[in-house]
Amino acid sequence: MKAETQLQNPYEPEPMRLIRRYPLNEDVHFFQVRAVDMEKALSLNYLPGQFMMISINGIGEAPFSISSTPSRPGLLEFGIRKVGNMTNRIFQLKENGIFGVRGPYGNGFPIEKIKGNDLVIIMGGLGAVPLRSLLLYALDNRDQFGKIYLLHGARTPDEMLFRNEFFNMMKRDDLFCHLTVDQDDTGQWPFETGVVTRLFGKLAHIDPKNTYFAVCGPPVMYKFVVAEILKLNVPKHQILMTLERRMKCGVGKCGHCIIGGYIYTCLEGPVFSYWDVLHMKGLI
Amino acid sequence: MRAVKIKKENLFDFLEAIKPFGDLWGPVKSGDGYVLEKVTDYSNIEMSALRTRIPFKKLLFPPKFTMFKFDEKGIRSSDEELPRQVIFGLHPCDLHALLIMDNFHSLHYVDPYYRERRERTAVIGLSCFPDDRCFCKATNTHYTEKGFDLFLTDLGDFYILWIGSSLGDDMVRECPELVDEEVTHDDLEKYIAWRKKRESNFKLKLDFTGMPSIMELSYDSPLWDELGEKCLSCGACTIVCPTCPCFNVIDEVDIGGGTGERTRRWDSCMFREYSMVAGGHNFREARSERLKLRFTHKLQAFVGAFGEAACVGCGRCIGACPVDIDIQTVAQNLKGEEVKA
Ligand SMILES: Cc1cc2nc3c(=O)[nH]c(=O)nc-3n(C[C@H](O)[C@H](O)[C@H](O)COP(=O)(O)OP(=O)(O)OC[C@H]3O[C@@H](n4cnc5c(N)ncnc54)[C@H](O)[C@@H]3O)c2cc1C
Ligand code: SF4
Ligand code: SF4
Ligand code: FES
């Protein structure tokens, strides 16, 4: 919501109800929520790659990527890792519990630019949360995209987020879905093993000028994945990634998310192209 | 803008007449400096004060305030009626800073807390003679035609009273008998002579032209490490700066739990915790990195974001820093110039 149309206080969170939650792995849980006000729930619009500020009175607020897709309005979904104070309290929430959410914030993925091109989504660890939104959006609007690839890497089969969902996607004939784990102690893993860059063999025939890459994962992953993408001669502005910074407001005021002296990640990010990243100081 | 005149002897009566516009805040003496305080006795106002230790920003976004309260039922917006206020004595540098803050707080999202205070605020600017810390000429903020409702230029036994807004016009209409509508050619000549005299009084010769490109090239300069060794991370430089708006958000829970409030407090990019993300990873662990952030933001960055640098040359940070790191020494150091302490 931009200044011209802003009516209410952007810092006051909207009451939301926790509809459903379950573990995605040992420390990341899935949270499905809905605005208590049904009209607001249905009118909430957002883009894949945007985030919301979740608020717990007495504790504070923190930013979380939206994992659901705007093509399925009404419910918002998050994947949250328990790391500290705020996330501990979110994990104490039970179904039907009420808490506050405000947003959506950030730029999101440049969907309009991606449309008409092939799309390669590369996710690792918690990066699956925001990229699931983009993937579901593209699949829901399948005719507007070219070929779609999903490369997903996790440390072990147990750690892979949304694994059942992705297993089912393996059966689709409109998606090239490739899953890998670094290490499989169960001996039951039916797919690839090895780091996510091993899956690049599956991309041999992409057309670099007409392909967008969306990458999200732990910091170490970016380095290796981007090197591989560049080998395919993909233009740098077609490589998209999301960045995490500390955020206290989400609306470009508190200053905590500034990178390189003046880029407000909460406004101009969290999605950046590799070209942007190369020209911002102190970025990754 | 429109100009009238007001005799110096009429100023206090004028301030009395505009009382309905709000509490008057002006510079008063405190120790060896000045502070911006609520004044009821107009003779306490220091007409020659250059910079107040803490700038006007404290009246538009206080160091700490309540955003909203909460209880078991949810959140409640504050229903506290904010007082009207008149800020007296802002010089051109601070008026430029005010314009930057107005713009900043309405860009992308309107900040409602800033706006509600700003809407209840009238601003009366005052002309000044630079001292050895002022470098507003270098930042091109030594004059302004905007940012005030009224502005007084001191021309000896009278002021030119510039009316910069409809609100300023309302204030003058409270007491038309105190002003003189007739500005003569003689007054114009006095004004031009005053400008010349003021111009020649800038002692601090700093050259900021091309600073953004110098900042860009010096990103990896060892100078940042040298300054980082000295910096105490005390945050004094950001507290005194009229264009530093950063804040932290902290929830306070009342004893017994259940009820409490979400508060906002000034924060500083010079504090270590500022850029720390989950798991304790800090993107700006080194002090030198945080210094770099601050000075990039002041000298280069806003040029990118707003088309102008965020430093208005008020000179507050010169003298605030216990170890003499300030916008002047940094800029000169980067350009390889000798720095006079
Ligand atoms: C755009 C964006 C999207 C995000 N999306 C997700 C997501 O989808 N899922 C997810 O699980 N996480 C996501 N995060 C990260 C999430 O915001 C943090 O994990 C959360 O703020 C941690 O808060 P906490 O209070 O639980 O941890 P804290 O108790 O605050 O701290 C945990 C550790 O981090 C440090 N820390 C202190 N303050 C903060 C702070 N404000 N933020 C982060 N760390 C701090 C502490 O030193 C401590 O060691 C996202 C962050 C951003 C910026
Ligand atoms: S950086 Fe220093 S001189 Fe510049 S506006 Fe801030 S306090 Fe004033
Ligand atoms: S005032 Fe000086 S010592 Fe304190 S944080 Fe700023 S630069 Fe560092
Ligand atoms: S999160 Fe506050 S400015 Fe970006």
XYZ file of C-alpha atoms and ligand atoms in Angstrom:
698
model
C 0.000 0.000 0.000
C 1.574 3.272 -1.034
C 1.288 6.680 0.575
C -1.508 7.943 -1.697
C -3.919 5.188 -0.820
C -2.844 4.548 2.747
C -5.755 5.003 5.112
C -4.863 3.342 8.348
C -1.829 3.229 10.579
C 0.651 0.921 8.818
C 2.180 -0.078 12.160
C -0.991 -1.508 13.650
C -1.208 -5.225 12.922
C -4.371 -6.881 11.689
C -5.800 -9.617 13.937
C -5.304 -13.035 12.338
C -6.376 -16.501 13.365
C -4.120 -19.535 13.253
C -6.038 -22.086 11.200
C -3.628 -24.973 11.007
C -0.060 -25.760 11.922
C 2.173 -28.787 11.661
C 5.896 -29.522 11.561
C 7.724 -29.371 8.232
C 10.839 -30.715 9.909
C 12.285 -30.760 13.384
C 12.558 -26.992 13.830
C 10.512 -25.474 11.023
C 6.731 -25.425 11.335
C 4.014 -24.629 8.818
C 1.518 -21.929 9.882
C -1.678 -21.349 7.969
C -3.474 -18.171 9.031
C -6.454 -16.047 8.044
C -7.493 -12.482 8.831
C -10.298 -12.604 11.406
C -12.189 -10.116 9.233
C -13.283 -12.267 6.300
C -13.506 -9.361 3.896
C -9.920 -8.412 4.656
C -8.860 -12.045 4.346
C -10.219 -12.216 0.818
C -9.045 -8.811 -0.324
C -5.457 -9.213 0.864
C -3.319 -9.170 -2.239
C 0.394 -9.814 -2.448
C 3.202 -11.010 -4.687
C 5.362 -14.096 -4.309
C 8.547 -12.977 -2.550
C 6.858 -10.419 -0.310
C 6.899 -10.751 3.459
C 4.690 -9.872 6.408
C 5.501 -8.647 9.906
C 4.146 -11.040 12.523
C 3.406 -9.375 15.841
C 3.058 -10.888 19.289
C 1.998 -8.297 21.845
C 4.541 -8.031 24.613
C 7.290 -9.646 22.556
C 7.530 -7.676 19.336
C 7.530 -8.211 15.614
C 9.600 -10.023 13.021
C 9.484 -10.400 9.235
C 8.457 -13.689 7.610
C 8.186 -14.583 3.956
C 4.801 -15.535 2.606
C 4.821 -19.123 1.426
C 1.312 -19.280 -0.010
C 0.329 -17.950 -3.428
C -1.949 -14.987 -4.167
C -3.592 -17.187 -6.790
C -5.302 -18.988 -3.871
C -6.740 -16.074 -1.874
C -7.993 -16.167 1.693
C -5.325 -18.072 3.575
C -1.770 -17.015 4.272
C 0.942 -19.596 4.845
C 4.312 -19.294 6.537
C 7.199 -21.634 7.283
C 8.868 -20.552 10.498
C 12.095 -21.733 12.087
C 12.391 -21.564 15.842
C 15.522 -19.573 16.610
C 14.812 -17.164 19.461
C 12.437 -15.114 21.507
C 9.866 -14.132 18.926
C 9.811 -17.436 17.070
C 9.583 -19.377 20.361
C 6.424 -17.454 21.143
C 5.010 -18.053 17.664
C 5.600 -21.764 18.247
C 3.472 -21.569 21.411
C 0.457 -20.461 19.368
C -2.303 -23.029 19.109
C -4.930 -23.472 16.419
C -7.567 -20.750 16.695
C -5.141 -18.503 18.544
C -5.296 -14.840 17.541
C -2.204 -12.776 16.837
C -1.236 -9.795 14.683
C 0.074 -9.631 11.127
C 0.752 -6.603 8.950
C 1.883 -6.258 5.387
C 2.533 -7.379 2.716
C 5.871 -5.623 2.380
C 8.826 -5.638 0.037
C 9.021 -5.748 -3.723
C 8.340 -9.439 -4.376
C 9.428 -11.262 -7.523
C 9.061 -9.328 -10.811
C 6.311 -11.655 -12.014
C 5.425 -9.531 -15.029
C 8.995 -9.724 -16.317
C 9.286 -13.450 -15.665
C 6.055 -14.226 -17.541
C 6.643 -15.627 -21.012
C 10.080 -16.942 -20.020
C 11.352 -20.240 -18.687
C 11.768 -20.288 -14.911
C 14.315 -22.196 -12.839
C 13.656 -22.207 -9.091
C 16.585 -23.267 -6.915
C 15.921 -23.660 -3.225
C 17.867 -24.830 -0.208
C 16.867 -25.032 3.444
C 14.491 -22.273 4.553
C 14.698 -20.764 1.056
C 11.904 -23.169 0.150
C 9.474 -20.946 2.068
C 9.418 -17.870 -0.217
C 10.133 -19.852 -3.395
C 7.186 -22.151 -2.804
C 5.014 -19.071 -3.282
C 6.587 -18.347 -6.661
C 6.401 -21.995 -7.714
C 2.727 -22.390 -6.794
C 1.921 -19.095 -8.483
C 3.606 -20.189 -11.713
C 1.880 -23.582 -11.617
C -1.515 -21.943 -10.977
C -0.936 -19.705 -14.013
C 0.812 -22.396 -16.006
C 0.009 -21.073 -19.492
C 1.770 -17.768 -18.782
C 5.194 -19.344 -18.240
C 7.555 -21.396 -20.395
C 9.310 -24.430 -18.969
C 9.463 -24.563 -15.183
C 12.249 -26.315 -13.284
C 12.500 -26.894 -9.563
C 15.866 -27.810 -8.038
C 15.600 -28.375 -4.311
C 18.404 -29.396 -1.972
C 18.214 -30.332 1.698
C 20.783 -31.749 4.072
C 18.889 -34.956 4.796
C 15.526 -36.397 3.691
C 14.035 -35.525 7.085
C 15.044 -31.901 6.768
C 13.499 -31.285 3.374
C 10.682 -28.759 3.721
C 7.362 -29.473 1.959
C 8.724 -32.830 0.834
C 5.344 -34.524 0.380
C 4.128 -31.642 -1.718
C 7.215 -31.849 -3.887
C 7.062 -35.639 -4.127
C 3.599 -35.246 -5.623
C 4.879 -32.656 -8.047
C 7.334 -35.200 -9.456
C 4.340 -36.743 -11.194
C 3.366 -33.575 -13.039
C 4.269 -33.406 -16.693
C 4.335 -29.590 -16.754
C 7.190 -29.293 -14.245
C 10.749 -30.606 -14.137
C 11.150 -31.369 -10.442
C 14.537 -32.490 -9.116
C 15.189 -33.156 -5.444
C 18.482 -33.920 -3.779
C 19.832 -34.446 -0.266
C 23.437 -33.964 0.796
C 23.368 -37.156 2.749
C 20.952 -40.046 3.129
C 21.394 -42.236 6.218
C 18.022 -43.913 5.767
C 18.946 -45.631 2.529
C 15.333 -45.005 1.486
C 15.813 -41.761 -0.444
C 14.630 -42.472 -3.997
C 16.081 -39.350 -5.661
C 19.469 -37.690 -6.094
C 22.127 -37.301 -3.466
C 24.759 -34.562 -3.386
C 24.696 -30.773 -3.148
C 22.128 -28.816 -5.130
C 24.631 -27.743 -7.802
C 24.822 -31.402 -8.835
C 21.346 -30.952 -10.293
C 22.617 -28.467 -12.873
C 23.124 -31.352 -15.267
C 19.326 -31.301 -15.674
C 19.491 -27.800 -17.144
C 21.659 -28.584 -20.136
C 19.204 -27.309 -22.714
C 17.969 -24.067 -21.242
C 17.926 -20.950 -23.365
C 19.860 -18.464 -21.179
C 18.410 -15.285 -22.713
C 14.849 -16.403 -22.020
C 15.240 -17.955 -18.613
C 14.840 -16.438 -15.168
C 16.504 -18.015 -12.150
C 15.112 -17.574 -8.639
C 17.514 -18.656 -5.904
C 16.987 -18.734 -2.171
C 18.891 -20.614 0.470
C 21.634 -20.338 3.064
C 24.395 -17.799 2.272
C 26.905 -20.498 1.245
C 24.514 -21.779 -1.375
C 24.385 -18.496 -3.293
C 28.067 -18.500 -4.036
C 28.154 -21.923 -5.649
C 24.770 -21.733 -7.340
C 25.398 -18.323 -8.893
C 28.756 -19.512 -10.250
C 26.983 -22.397 -11.973
C 24.246 -20.162 -13.385
C 26.801 -17.741 -14.800
C 28.453 -20.658 -16.608
C 25.177 -21.032 -18.518
C 25.530 -17.430 -19.787
C 22.396 -16.211 -18.090
C 22.233 -12.372 -17.924
C 22.887 -11.180 -14.378
C 19.607 -9.311 -14.070
C 17.724 -12.550 -14.744
C 19.200 -14.178 -11.652
C 16.957 -13.298 -8.711
C 17.651 -13.866 -5.044
C 16.143 -12.850 -1.727
C 18.188 -11.335 1.073
C 17.622 -11.239 4.815
C 18.324 -8.236 6.939
C 17.245 -7.242 10.357
C 13.910 -5.439 10.134
C 12.017 -3.454 12.715
C 9.364 -1.707 10.643
C 9.059 -3.156 7.134
C 8.057 0.228 5.720
C 11.363 2.028 5.146
C 11.564 4.053 8.347
C 13.512 2.316 11.130
C 16.755 2.050 9.149
C 17.689 -1.429 10.359
C 17.563 -3.091 6.967
C 19.732 -0.552 5.104
C 22.417 -2.007 2.868
C 25.248 -0.145 1.227
C 24.326 3.090 2.974
C 20.950 3.743 1.367
C 19.159 0.705 0.049
C 16.208 -0.159 2.244
C 15.864 -3.943 1.892
C 12.276 -3.790 3.125
C 11.270 -1.460 0.279
C 13.606 -2.225 -2.602
C 14.075 -5.879 -1.636
C 14.043 -8.502 -0.306
C 14.220 -9.723 -3.920
C 17.293 -8.447 -5.753
C 18.862 -9.423 -9.035
C 22.444 -10.612 -9.076
C 23.260 -7.446 -11.025
C 21.910 -5.330 -8.116
C 23.790 -7.442 -5.622
C 27.094 -6.947 -7.439
C 26.631 -3.195 -7.241
C 25.676 -2.941 -3.607
C 28.372 -2.821 -1.000
C 28.409 -5.058 2.060
C 25.698 -7.272 0.706
C 26.428 -10.969 1.131
C 6.324 33.761 0.127
C 5.658 37.290 1.235
C 7.799 39.666 3.305
C 6.781 42.178 5.960
C 8.770 43.815 8.744
C 8.589 43.626 12.491
C 10.419 45.857 14.969
C 12.641 44.001 17.420
C 10.826 45.590 20.363
C 7.603 44.002 19.088
C 8.884 40.437 18.954
C 7.823 39.368 22.456
C 4.357 40.827 21.918
C 4.184 38.925 18.684
C 5.146 35.667 20.421
C 2.486 36.370 23.021
C -0.112 37.008 20.315
C 0.521 33.687 18.589
C 0.072 31.679 21.793
C -3.081 29.999 20.432
C -0.855 28.250 17.853
C 0.750 26.133 20.547
C 3.474 25.772 23.146
C 6.525 27.767 22.223
C 9.851 25.904 22.003
C 13.058 27.843 21.557
C 16.808 27.735 22.204
C 17.803 28.463 25.799
C 21.211 28.392 27.450
C 22.322 25.231 29.232
C 25.892 24.876 30.442
C 28.203 25.882 27.633
C 25.596 25.185 24.958
C 21.943 25.503 24.091
C 18.939 23.251 24.364
C 15.562 23.408 22.669
C 13.087 23.944 25.500
C 9.552 25.023 26.149
C 9.667 28.756 26.951
C 7.164 30.906 28.785
C 9.566 33.732 29.639
C 10.550 35.032 26.204
C 13.646 36.764 27.558
C 15.172 33.310 28.095
C 15.297 32.722 24.349
C 18.870 32.937 23.098
C 18.538 34.835 19.845
C 22.180 34.235 18.916
C 22.187 30.480 19.624
C 23.432 28.561 16.605
C 22.752 24.930 17.301
C 20.809 23.270 20.069
C 22.490 20.158 21.391
C 19.580 17.931 20.363
C 17.808 19.172 17.252
C 14.093 19.780 16.627
C 13.603 16.113 15.732
C 12.843 15.375 19.385
C 9.578 17.300 18.959
C 8.512 15.416 15.835
C 9.674 11.951 16.808
C 10.472 11.924 20.524
C 13.364 9.779 21.827
C 10.757 7.399 23.192
C 7.017 7.256 22.674
C 4.095 4.834 22.779
C 2.863 3.590 19.407
C -0.152 1.791 20.829
C -1.280 -0.088 23.901
C -2.455 -3.680 24.051
C -4.363 -5.993 26.352
C -5.951 -9.445 26.062
C -8.555 -8.098 23.664
C -6.077 -6.670 21.193
C -4.493 -3.333 20.426
C -5.776 0.136 21.170
C -4.521 3.218 19.347
C -3.419 5.953 21.678
C -6.242 8.440 22.261
C -3.917 10.965 23.847
C -4.398 14.399 22.317
C -1.013 15.760 21.291
C -0.292 19.400 22.104
C 0.126 22.034 19.411
C 3.623 23.446 19.267
C 5.556 26.320 17.725
C 9.270 25.727 17.173
C 11.155 28.997 17.230
C 14.665 29.719 16.026
C 15.446 27.077 13.422
C 18.246 28.160 11.111
C 18.461 27.305 7.392
C 20.458 24.084 8.021
C 17.775 22.780 10.375
C 15.002 23.874 8.032
C 16.660 21.838 5.278
C 16.862 18.936 7.713
C 13.179 19.410 8.482
C 12.352 19.256 4.773
C 14.402 16.063 4.459
C 12.557 14.561 7.450
C 9.143 15.624 6.091
C 9.959 13.965 2.819
C 11.425 10.863 4.457
C 8.396 10.284 6.673
C 5.920 10.490 3.816
C 7.907 8.602 1.224
C 6.443 5.167 0.312
C 4.466 4.993 3.547
C 3.259 7.910 5.607
C 4.475 7.586 9.168
C 1.346 8.435 11.173
C 3.225 9.285 14.368
C 5.423 11.822 12.602
C 2.536 13.217 10.647
C 0.251 13.818 13.600
C 3.007 15.737 15.418
C 4.053 17.578 12.290
C 0.496 18.657 11.573
C 0.341 20.249 15.022
C 3.627 22.086 14.579
C 4.349 25.602 13.353
C 7.928 26.583 12.520
C 9.516 30.006 12.893
C 12.975 30.205 11.348
C 15.656 32.668 12.341
C 18.660 34.027 10.460
C 22.148 33.317 11.783
C 25.804 34.156 11.567
C 28.015 31.088 11.114
C 30.648 30.063 13.618
C 33.720 27.900 13.012
C 31.688 24.680 12.944
C 29.019 25.682 10.446
C 29.545 24.367 6.961
C 26.072 24.703 5.490
C 27.571 26.668 2.616
C 29.499 23.562 1.609
C 26.340 21.473 1.711
C 24.381 24.242 -0.021
C 21.873 24.495 2.793
C 22.732 28.010 3.957
C 19.571 29.567 2.511
C 16.046 28.323 2.291
C 12.799 29.513 0.829
C 10.920 26.514 2.189
C 10.409 24.548 5.355
C 9.102 27.373 7.574
C 5.808 29.071 8.278
C 7.584 32.248 9.292
C 11.232 33.258 9.046
C 12.954 36.209 10.698
C 15.998 37.885 9.145
C 17.768 40.058 11.677
C 18.628 43.433 10.107
C 19.660 45.412 13.174
C 16.703 47.107 14.818
C 14.078 45.159 12.903
C 13.453 41.773 11.284
C 12.266 40.983 7.816
C 9.426 38.588 8.496
C 9.050 36.104 5.674
C 5.679 34.432 5.475
C 6.165 30.984 4.017
C 2.798 29.329 4.432
C -0.865 29.910 4.970
C -0.368 28.957 8.611
C 2.317 31.642 8.889
C -0.107 34.110 7.362
C -2.700 33.155 9.987
C -0.154 33.866 12.701
C 0.599 37.326 11.342
C -3.112 38.059 11.082
C -3.407 37.516 14.841
C -1.635 40.835 15.334
C -1.522 42.962 12.182
C -0.752 46.026 14.298
C 2.676 44.592 15.198
C 3.970 44.290 11.648
C 4.846 46.813 9.006
C 3.644 45.834 5.545
C 5.850 48.292 3.790
C 9.251 46.969 2.709
C 11.298 49.744 1.121
C 14.232 49.880 -1.259
C 16.351 50.873 1.692
C 15.397 47.617 3.451
C 16.363 45.653 0.378
C 19.807 47.246 0.408
C 20.225 46.438 4.070
C 19.240 42.867 3.335
C 21.788 42.548 0.518
C 24.521 44.008 2.705
C 23.594 41.546 5.471
C 23.858 38.624 3.045
C 27.323 39.711 1.926
C 28.517 40.026 5.487
C 27.127 36.603 6.351
C 28.672 34.966 3.308
C 32.103 36.232 4.272
C 31.715 34.813 7.751
C 31.938 31.147 6.796
C 35.250 30.074 8.244
C 35.024 26.351 7.799
C 35.933 25.789 4.164
C 34.824 22.326 3.216
C 34.386 21.194 -0.332
C 31.752 18.537 -0.788
C 31.579 18.625 -4.551
C 31.953 15.176 -6.004
C 31.742 13.566 -2.562
C 29.558 10.662 -3.731
C 32.217 9.544 -6.196
C 34.928 9.852 -3.568
C 32.848 7.762 -1.163
C 32.396 5.145 -3.865
C 36.122 4.889 -4.564
C 37.127 4.896 -0.923
C 34.910 2.010 0.038
C 37.880 -0.226 0.743
C 40.108 2.527 2.091
C 42.179 1.631 5.190
C 40.948 4.930 6.626
C 37.764 3.196 7.739
C 39.758 0.708 9.798
C 41.786 3.499 11.375
C 38.611 5.371 12.338
C 37.021 2.113 13.468
C 39.884 1.628 15.925
C 39.042 4.960 17.532
C 35.217 4.914 17.458
C 33.555 4.056 20.782
C 30.180 3.075 19.259
C 28.541 5.521 21.644
C 26.040 6.793 19.078
C 26.444 10.461 20.060
C 26.886 11.417 16.402
C 23.515 9.984 15.433
C 21.616 11.361 18.425
C 22.624 14.939 17.637
C 22.106 14.681 13.894
C 18.901 16.340 12.646
C 18.621 13.897 9.741
C 19.109 10.624 11.650
C 15.612 9.105 12.027
C 16.424 5.456 12.849
C 14.509 3.733 15.613
C 14.016 0.508 17.466
C 10.682 -0.994 18.474
C 10.359 -2.429 21.972
C 7.319 -3.934 23.687
C 6.861 -3.116 27.346
C 4.680 -5.372 29.434
C 3.087 -4.113 32.649
C 3.816 -5.967 35.856
C 1.307 -8.794 36.053
C 1.408 -9.290 32.286
C -1.554 -9.074 29.967
C -1.357 -5.378 29.260
C 1.427 -3.254 27.902
C 2.516 -1.025 25.083
C 4.605 -1.043 21.938
C 7.174 1.728 22.116
C 9.529 3.296 19.667
C 12.959 4.622 20.624
C 15.795 6.333 18.874
C 18.353 3.835 17.742
C 21.784 4.283 16.289
C 23.434 2.545 13.380
C 26.585 2.840 15.496
C 25.343 0.284 18.025
C 26.594 -3.229 17.530
C 23.171 -4.936 17.724
C 21.763 -2.750 14.953
C 22.377 -5.086 12.031
C 22.316 -8.401 13.800
C 20.006 -11.038 12.349
C 18.783 -14.371 13.651
C 21.471 -16.650 14.939
C 23.607 -13.670 15.870
C 25.072 -13.127 12.401
C 26.016 -9.475 12.143
C 26.390 -7.918 8.734
C 28.306 -5.033 10.219
C 30.323 -6.603 13.002
C 33.325 -4.274 12.746
C 33.028 -0.709 14.019
C 34.649 0.408 10.790
C 31.735 -1.136 8.887
C 29.205 0.796 10.942
C 31.096 4.070 10.530
C 31.158 3.460 6.818
C 27.400 2.957 6.834
C 26.779 6.208 8.657
C 29.027 8.356 6.512
C 27.941 6.760 3.270
C 24.415 7.525 4.349
C 25.223 11.154 5.125
C 27.529 12.014 2.243
C 26.595 9.776 -0.631
C 23.525 7.812 -0.006
C 20.683 10.247 0.279
C 22.029 11.724 -2.941
C 20.937 8.462 -4.486
C 17.661 8.140 -2.613
C 16.517 11.772 -2.415
C 18.707 13.633 -4.874
C 20.485 15.387 -2.021
C 22.938 14.487 0.704
C 21.487 13.990 4.173
C 24.134 16.169 5.797
C 22.948 19.771 6.139
C 26.195 21.111 7.593
C 24.805 22.038 11.002
C 28.079 21.096 12.682
C 26.466 19.286 15.608
C 28.495 16.123 15.162
C 31.662 18.217 15.214
C 32.171 18.405 18.919
C 29.665 15.703 19.844
C 32.090 12.893 19.118
C 34.426 12.195 22.031
C 37.166 11.051 19.658
C 36.746 13.672 16.932
C 35.299 11.512 14.194
C 32.876 13.695 12.309
C 31.631 14.518 8.894
C 34.371 17.110 8.455
C 37.334 14.988 9.486
C 36.017 12.019 7.507
C 35.427 14.003 4.328
C 38.824 15.671 4.561
C 40.595 12.433 5.358
C 39.006 10.710 2.392
C 40.156 13.450 0.110
C 43.662 13.187 1.497
C 43.531 16.678 2.956
C 45.228 17.726 6.101
C 42.896 17.836 9.053
C 43.138 20.600 11.566
C 41.929 19.440 14.929
C 12.461 -10.584 4.509
C 12.648 -11.643 5.549
C 11.973 -12.837 5.437
C 12.109 -13.815 6.406
N 11.426 -14.973 6.249
C 11.508 -15.923 7.187
C 10.791 -17.128 7.048
O 10.034 -17.319 6.080
N 10.902 -18.064 8.013
C 11.710 -17.865 9.108
O 11.757 -18.748 9.962
N 12.423 -16.749 9.262
C 12.345 -15.763 8.322
N 13.063 -14.612 8.493
C 13.919 -14.464 9.676
C 13.113 -14.102 10.894
O 12.641 -12.783 10.781
C 13.985 -14.230 12.138
O 14.289 -15.568 12.311
C 13.283 -13.730 13.366
O 13.296 -12.326 13.381
C 13.981 -14.230 14.601
O 13.364 -13.631 15.726
P 13.466 -14.270 17.171
O 12.948 -13.233 18.094
O 12.870 -15.582 17.235
O 14.980 -14.426 17.421
P 15.782 -13.566 18.460
O 15.428 -13.971 19.846
O 15.609 -12.150 18.150
O 17.231 -13.935 18.170
C 17.726 -15.137 17.705
C 19.120 -14.830 17.420
O 19.199 -13.808 16.423
C 19.702 -12.588 16.927
N 18.697 -11.509 16.779
C 18.405 -10.520 17.648
N 17.455 -9.720 17.192
C 17.071 -10.187 16.012
C 16.109 -9.786 15.047
N 15.328 -8.738 15.194
N 15.984 -10.513 13.961
C 16.733 -11.560 13.803
N 17.655 -11.971 14.664
C 17.848 -11.312 15.741
C 20.023 -12.824 18.364
O 21.337 -12.423 18.579
C 19.853 -14.306 18.616
O 21.054 -15.006 18.667
C 12.950 -13.614 7.530
C 13.635 -12.416 7.640
C 13.498 -11.435 6.673
C 14.226 -10.160 6.812
S 26.199 14.734 9.809
Fe 26.836 16.229 11.396
S 26.928 18.235 10.351
Fe 25.796 16.817 8.985
S 23.623 17.186 9.509
Fe 24.326 15.443 10.804
S 25.031 16.407 12.731
Fe 24.837 18.081 11.203
S 30.151 9.985 18.240
Fe 32.201 9.313 17.559
S 32.733 7.618 18.967
Fe 30.498 7.935 19.159
S 29.649 6.466 17.656
Fe 29.826 8.461 16.578
S 31.850 8.304 15.560
Fe 31.830 6.669 17.116
S 12.759 -2.655 8.141
Fe 12.640 -0.627 8.920
S 13.602 0.465 7.290
Fe 13.496 -1.512 6.467
